[in-house]
mmCIF file of C-alpha atoms in Angstrom:
data_model
loop_
_atom_site.group_PDB
_atom_site.id
_atom_site.type_symbol
_atom_site.label_atom_id
_atom_site.label_comp_id
_atom_site.label_asym_id
_atom_site.label_seq_id
_atom_site.Cartn_x
_atom_site.Cartn_y
_atom_site.Cartn_z
ATOM 1 C CA MET A 7 58.728 28.372 -7.771
ATOM 2 C CA THR A 8 60.751 31.656 -7.794
ATOM 3 C CA GLY A 9 59.462 33.478 -4.955
ATOM 4 C CA SER A 10 58.426 31.466 -2.975
ATOM 5 C CA GLY A 11 61.420 28.994 -3.582
ATOM 6 C CA THR A 12 63.640 31.922 -2.463
ATOM 7 C CA VAL A 13 61.267 32.850 0.683
ATOM 8 C CA LEU A 14 61.639 29.577 1.977
ATOM 9 C CA ASN A 15 64.702 27.933 1.221
ATOM 10 C CA SER A 16 67.289 31.703 0.845
ATOM 11 C CA ILE A 17 65.581 33.491 3.130
ATOM 12 C CA ASN A 18 63.992 30.873 5.215
ATOM 13 C CA PRO A 19 62.493 33.826 7.998
ATOM 14 C CA GLU A 20 61.216 32.625 11.459
ATOM 15 C CA PRO A 21 57.609 32.832 12.415
ATOM 16 C CA GLY A 22 56.879 36.967 14.188
ATOM 17 C CA ASN A 23 60.237 37.741 11.498
ATOM 18 C CA SER A 24 59.692 40.885 8.995
ATOM 19 C CA ILE A 25 59.311 41.039 6.009
ATOM 20 C CA VAL A 26 59.004 43.727 2.386
ATOM 21 C CA VAL A 27 58.617 42.182 -0.402
ATOM 22 C CA PHE A 28 59.339 44.719 -3.678
ATOM 23 C CA GLY A 29 57.603 44.873 -6.588
ATOM 24 C CA THR A 30 53.885 42.468 -6.548
ATOM 25 C CA GLY A 31 54.515 40.946 -10.102
ATOM 26 C CA ALA A 32 54.189 37.290 -10.048
ATOM 27 C CA VAL A 33 57.377 36.718 -8.425
ATOM 28 C CA GLY A 34 56.911 39.330 -6.092
ATOM 29 C CA LEU A 35 53.338 38.368 -5.106
ATOM 30 C CA SER A 36 53.967 34.170 -4.909
ATOM 31 C CA GLY A 37 56.945 34.984 -2.325
ATOM 32 C CA MET A 38 54.685 37.542 -0.103
ATOM 33 C CA LEU A 39 52.687 34.401 -0.058
ATOM 34 C CA ALA A 40 55.296 31.518 1.367
ATOM 35 C CA ALA A 41 55.877 34.833 3.959
ATOM 36 C CA LYS A 42 53.095 34.431 5.224
ATOM 37 C CA ILE A 43 52.841 31.075 5.040
ATOM 38 C CA ALA A 44 56.286 31.059 7.070
ATOM 39 C CA GLY A 45 54.201 33.202 9.639
ATOM 40 C CA CYS A 46 56.200 36.216 8.978
ATOM 41 C CA TYR A 47 55.013 39.337 10.635
ATOM 42 C CA PRO A 48 54.346 42.136 9.092
ATOM 43 C CA ILE A 49 54.611 41.319 5.258
ATOM 44 C CA ILE A 50 54.898 44.241 3.105
ATOM 45 C CA ALA A 51 54.548 44.802 0.225
ATOM 46 C CA VAL A 52 56.362 48.198 -2.644
ATOM 47 C CA ASP A 53 54.838 48.350 -5.120
ATOM 48 C CA ILE A 54 53.565 51.164 -7.785
ATOM 49 C CA HIS A 55 50.516 50.375 -8.615
ATOM 50 C CA ASP A 56 47.365 50.327 -7.054
ATOM 51 C CA SER A 57 45.726 47.892 -8.451
ATOM 52 C CA ARG A 58 48.514 45.164 -7.467
ATOM 53 C CA LEU A 59 49.203 46.647 -3.576
ATOM 54 C CA LYS A 60 45.241 46.375 -2.830
ATOM 55 C CA LEU A 61 45.465 42.381 -4.302
ATOM 56 C CA ALA A 62 48.305 42.125 -1.981
ATOM 57 C CA LYS A 63 46.262 43.260 0.994
ATOM 58 C CA GLU A 64 44.264 41.290 -0.018
ATOM 59 C CA LEU A 65 46.125 37.967 -0.342
ATOM 60 C CA GLY A 66 47.983 38.395 3.118
ATOM 61 C CA ALA A 67 49.980 41.791 3.275
ATOM 62 C CA THR A 68 49.836 43.042 6.250
ATOM 63 C CA HIS A 69 50.396 46.639 5.073
ATOM 64 C CA ILE A 70 50.608 48.009 1.413
ATOM 65 C CA ILE A 71 53.199 50.953 -0.449
ATOM 66 C CA ASN A 72 53.086 52.796 -2.772
ATOM 67 C CA SER A 73 56.582 54.165 -3.570
ATOM 68 C CA LYS A 74 55.064 56.582 -5.385
ATOM 69 C CA SER A 75 53.685 58.522 -3.123
ATOM 70 C CA GLU A 76 55.679 57.635 0.043
ATOM 71 C CA ASP A 77 59.692 56.993 0.786
ATOM 72 C CA PRO A 78 59.684 52.493 1.545
ATOM 73 C CA VAL A 79 62.833 52.934 3.258
ATOM 74 C CA GLU A 80 61.024 56.181 6.169
ATOM 75 C CA LYS A 81 57.856 53.921 6.285
ATOM 76 C CA ILE A 82 58.778 50.049 6.935
ATOM 77 C CA LYS A 83 61.271 51.513 9.513
ATOM 78 C CA GLU A 84 58.088 53.704 10.408
ATOM 79 C CA ILE A 85 55.729 49.886 10.610
ATOM 80 C CA THR A 86 58.836 47.756 11.623
ATOM 81 C CA GLY A 87 60.398 49.979 14.635
ATOM 82 C CA LYS A 88 64.223 48.911 13.284
ATOM 83 C CA GLY A 89 63.814 48.395 10.057
ATOM 84 C CA ALA A 90 63.011 44.502 7.949
ATOM 85 C CA HIS A 91 65.056 41.385 8.865
ATOM 86 C CA TYR A 92 64.658 40.657 5.472
ATOM 87 C CA SER A 93 63.569 42.682 2.136
ATOM 88 C CA PHE A 94 62.365 41.344 -1.251
ATOM 89 C CA GLU A 95 63.663 42.139 -4.902
ATOM 90 C CA THR A 96 62.256 41.313 -7.913
ATOM 91 C CA THR A 97 62.043 45.095 -10.067
ATOM 92 C CA GLY A 98 65.627 45.150 -10.925
ATOM 93 C CA VAL A 99 65.311 48.551 -10.736
ATOM 94 C CA PRO A 100 68.763 50.147 -9.240
ATOM 95 C CA GLU A 101 67.231 52.967 -6.795
ATOM 96 C CA VAL A 102 64.777 50.116 -5.960
ATOM 97 C CA THR A 103 67.410 47.364 -4.897
ATOM 98 C CA LEU A 104 68.974 50.582 -2.830
ATOM 99 C CA ALA A 105 65.970 50.574 -1.163
ATOM 100 C CA ALA A 106 65.656 47.475 -0.276
ATOM 101 C CA LEU A 107 69.252 47.166 1.767
ATOM 102 C CA HIS A 108 68.217 51.276 3.350
ATOM 103 C CA CYS A 109 65.200 49.887 4.984
ATOM 104 C CA LEU A 110 66.652 46.999 6.960
ATOM 105 C CA ARG A 111 67.980 46.541 10.397
ATOM 106 C CA VAL A 112 71.441 45.600 12.351
ATOM 107 C CA LYS A 113 72.100 42.330 10.216
ATOM 108 C CA GLY A 114 69.141 42.043 7.782
ATOM 109 C CA ILE A 115 69.564 39.649 4.428
ATOM 110 C CA CYS A 116 68.069 41.025 1.336
ATOM 111 C CA ALA A 117 67.781 38.706 -1.473
ATOM 112 C CA THR A 118 67.434 39.676 -5.543
ATOM 113 C CA VAL A 119 66.050 38.062 -7.685
ATOM 114 C CA ALA A 120 65.887 40.817 -10.471
ATOM 115 C CA VAL A 121 67.522 41.039 -13.554
ATOM 116 C CA GLY A 122 67.520 44.625 -13.906
ATOM 117 C CA LYS A 123 68.964 46.609 -17.516
ATOM 118 C CA ARG A 124 71.174 49.649 -15.627
ATOM 119 C CA ASP A 125 74.240 48.973 -13.513
ATOM 120 C CA LEU A 126 73.989 49.599 -8.955
ATOM 121 C CA THR A 127 76.575 51.544 -7.760
ATOM 122 C CA PHE A 128 76.713 51.620 -4.840
ATOM 123 C CA ASN A 129 79.194 52.098 -1.656
ATOM 124 C CA VAL A 130 80.111 48.804 -0.201
ATOM 125 C CA PHE A 131 80.865 49.940 3.640
ATOM 126 C CA ASN A 132 77.510 53.007 3.787
ATOM 127 C CA ASP A 133 75.517 50.463 2.105
ATOM 128 C CA VAL A 134 76.395 46.881 2.817
ATOM 129 C CA VAL A 135 79.279 46.783 5.967
ATOM 130 C CA ALA A 136 78.158 49.877 8.101
ATOM 131 C CA ASN A 137 74.966 48.099 9.182
ATOM 132 C CA SER A 138 76.094 44.228 9.216
ATOM 133 C CA LEU A 139 73.362 43.483 5.437
ATOM 134 C CA THR A 140 73.123 40.304 3.542
ATOM 135 C CA LEU A 141 72.908 41.546 -0.496
ATOM 136 C CA ARG A 142 72.186 38.171 -2.039
ATOM 137 C CA GLY A 143 70.960 36.797 -4.698
ATOM 138 C CA VAL A 144 69.423 34.283 -5.863
ATOM 139 C CA ILE A 145 68.166 32.039 -9.166
ATOM 140 C CA GLU A 146 65.422 30.426 -9.552
ATOM 141 C CA GLY A 147 64.620 30.879 -5.618
ATOM 142 C CA ASP A 148 67.120 28.427 -5.113
ATOM 143 C CA ALA A 149 64.725 25.753 -5.991
ATOM 144 C CA VAL A 150 65.054 22.046 -6.985
ATOM 145 C CA PRO A 151 61.358 21.255 -8.956
ATOM 146 C CA GLN A 152 60.951 17.808 -7.755
ATOM 147 C CA LEU A 153 60.671 18.606 -4.156
ATOM 148 C CA ILE A 154 58.902 22.618 -4.554
ATOM 149 C CA ILE A 155 56.201 21.628 -6.786
ATOM 150 C CA PRO A 156 54.228 19.213 -4.116
ATOM 151 C CA LYS A 157 54.986 21.744 -1.661
ATOM 152 C CA LEU A 158 52.922 24.044 -3.939
ATOM 153 C CA VAL A 159 50.765 21.328 -4.787
ATOM 154 C CA THR A 160 50.013 20.825 -0.982
ATOM 155 C CA PHE A 161 49.454 24.798 -0.091
ATOM 156 C CA PHE A 162 47.365 25.369 -3.153
ATOM 157 C CA LYS A 163 44.808 22.638 -2.354
ATOM 158 C CA ASN A 164 44.726 24.293 0.844
ATOM 159 C CA GLY A 165 44.037 27.546 0.056
ATOM 160 C CA GLN A 166 46.849 28.765 1.488
ATOM 161 C CA PHE A 167 48.670 29.630 -1.843
ATOM 162 C CA PRO A 168 45.446 31.240 -4.706
ATOM 163 C CA ILE A 169 47.775 31.263 -7.909
ATOM 164 C CA GLU A 170 44.305 31.756 -9.592
ATOM 165 C CA LYS A 171 44.340 35.574 -8.485
ATOM 166 C CA LEU A 172 47.641 35.650 -10.274
ATOM 167 C CA VAL A 173 46.956 35.383 -13.308
ATOM 168 C CA LYS A 174 44.078 35.958 -16.455
ATOM 169 C CA PHE A 175 44.081 33.599 -19.645
ATOM 170 C CA TYR A 176 44.028 35.860 -22.895
ATOM 171 C CA GLU A 177 43.327 34.301 -26.653
ATOM 172 C CA LEU A 178 46.333 34.082 -28.901
ATOM 173 C CA GLU A 179 44.564 37.239 -31.243
ATOM 174 C CA ASP A 180 44.097 39.532 -27.260
ATOM 175 C CA VAL A 181 48.361 38.844 -27.326
ATOM 176 C CA ASP A 182 48.918 43.065 -27.531
ATOM 177 C CA ARG A 183 46.183 43.776 -24.653
ATOM 178 C CA ALA A 184 48.083 40.784 -22.475
ATOM 179 C CA PHE A 185 51.662 42.633 -22.779
ATOM 180 C CA ALA A 186 49.141 46.023 -21.754
ATOM 181 C CA ASP A 187 47.389 45.108 -19.371
ATOM 182 C CA SER A 188 50.512 43.326 -17.300
ATOM 183 C CA SER A 189 52.323 47.061 -17.916
ATOM 184 C CA ASN A 190 49.569 49.228 -16.562
ATOM 185 C CA GLY A 191 49.637 46.269 -13.901
ATOM 186 C CA SER A 192 45.857 45.950 -14.486
ATOM 187 C CA VAL A 193 46.814 41.678 -14.215
ATOM 188 C CA ILE A 194 49.596 40.451 -12.412
ATOM 189 C CA LYS A 195 50.285 36.737 -15.232
ATOM 190 C CA PRO A 196 48.500 36.706 -18.548
ATOM 191 C CA ILE A 197 48.641 33.891 -19.972
ATOM 192 C CA LEU A 198 48.244 33.319 -23.583
ATOM 193 C CA ILE A 199 45.680 30.239 -24.958
ATOM 194 C CA ILE A 200 47.225 28.510 -28.055
ATOM 195 C CA ASP A 201 45.694 25.049 -27.398
ATOM 196 C CA LYS A 202 41.820 25.915 -25.534
ATOM 197 C CA SER A 203 41.995 22.028 -24.312
ATOM 198 C CA TYR A 204 44.861 22.931 -22.070
ATOM 199 C CA GLN A 205 43.405 26.175 -20.513
ATOM 200 C CA VAL A 206 42.395 25.039 -16.474
#
């Protein structure tokens, strides 16, 4: 709900608008799937884990950037020409939030849902005003659950929102492995099974 709602409700892009998703975890990938549904192009995914970027490509990213090996701002401007229309920041890392601002074109919008451990310091004029940018904080995708969840179910049934590719189930005794797999990027959304009758 948070990722898809941020894109469909808060950003609400027009078909053909460019978007960059920073962080390809469950929230970022959900937003990326929503961007694909909205008809965005290009859809650029940025992360530090190649495995997650590979999945992002499979799910609809037109371009992928590993920010450990490439400067994401430089690469995004190379791909888009003038910078992206929108960016969606999901990491809470100050340097990533700044990159999500710097990669935008004039009058671009950066939406962030992240809560970081460190303060973000930026220059209001240079980082925002000079290019007439918007930095928008979003809570729960600006979504009403009773409205968005039925939409997501419909998208899922139509094959547009394959959440089964984002999750992996673990037995309760494997909780340490679930945390490790999430940390190293080999799984997007680990789910612990408490009661096996509820497993999908």
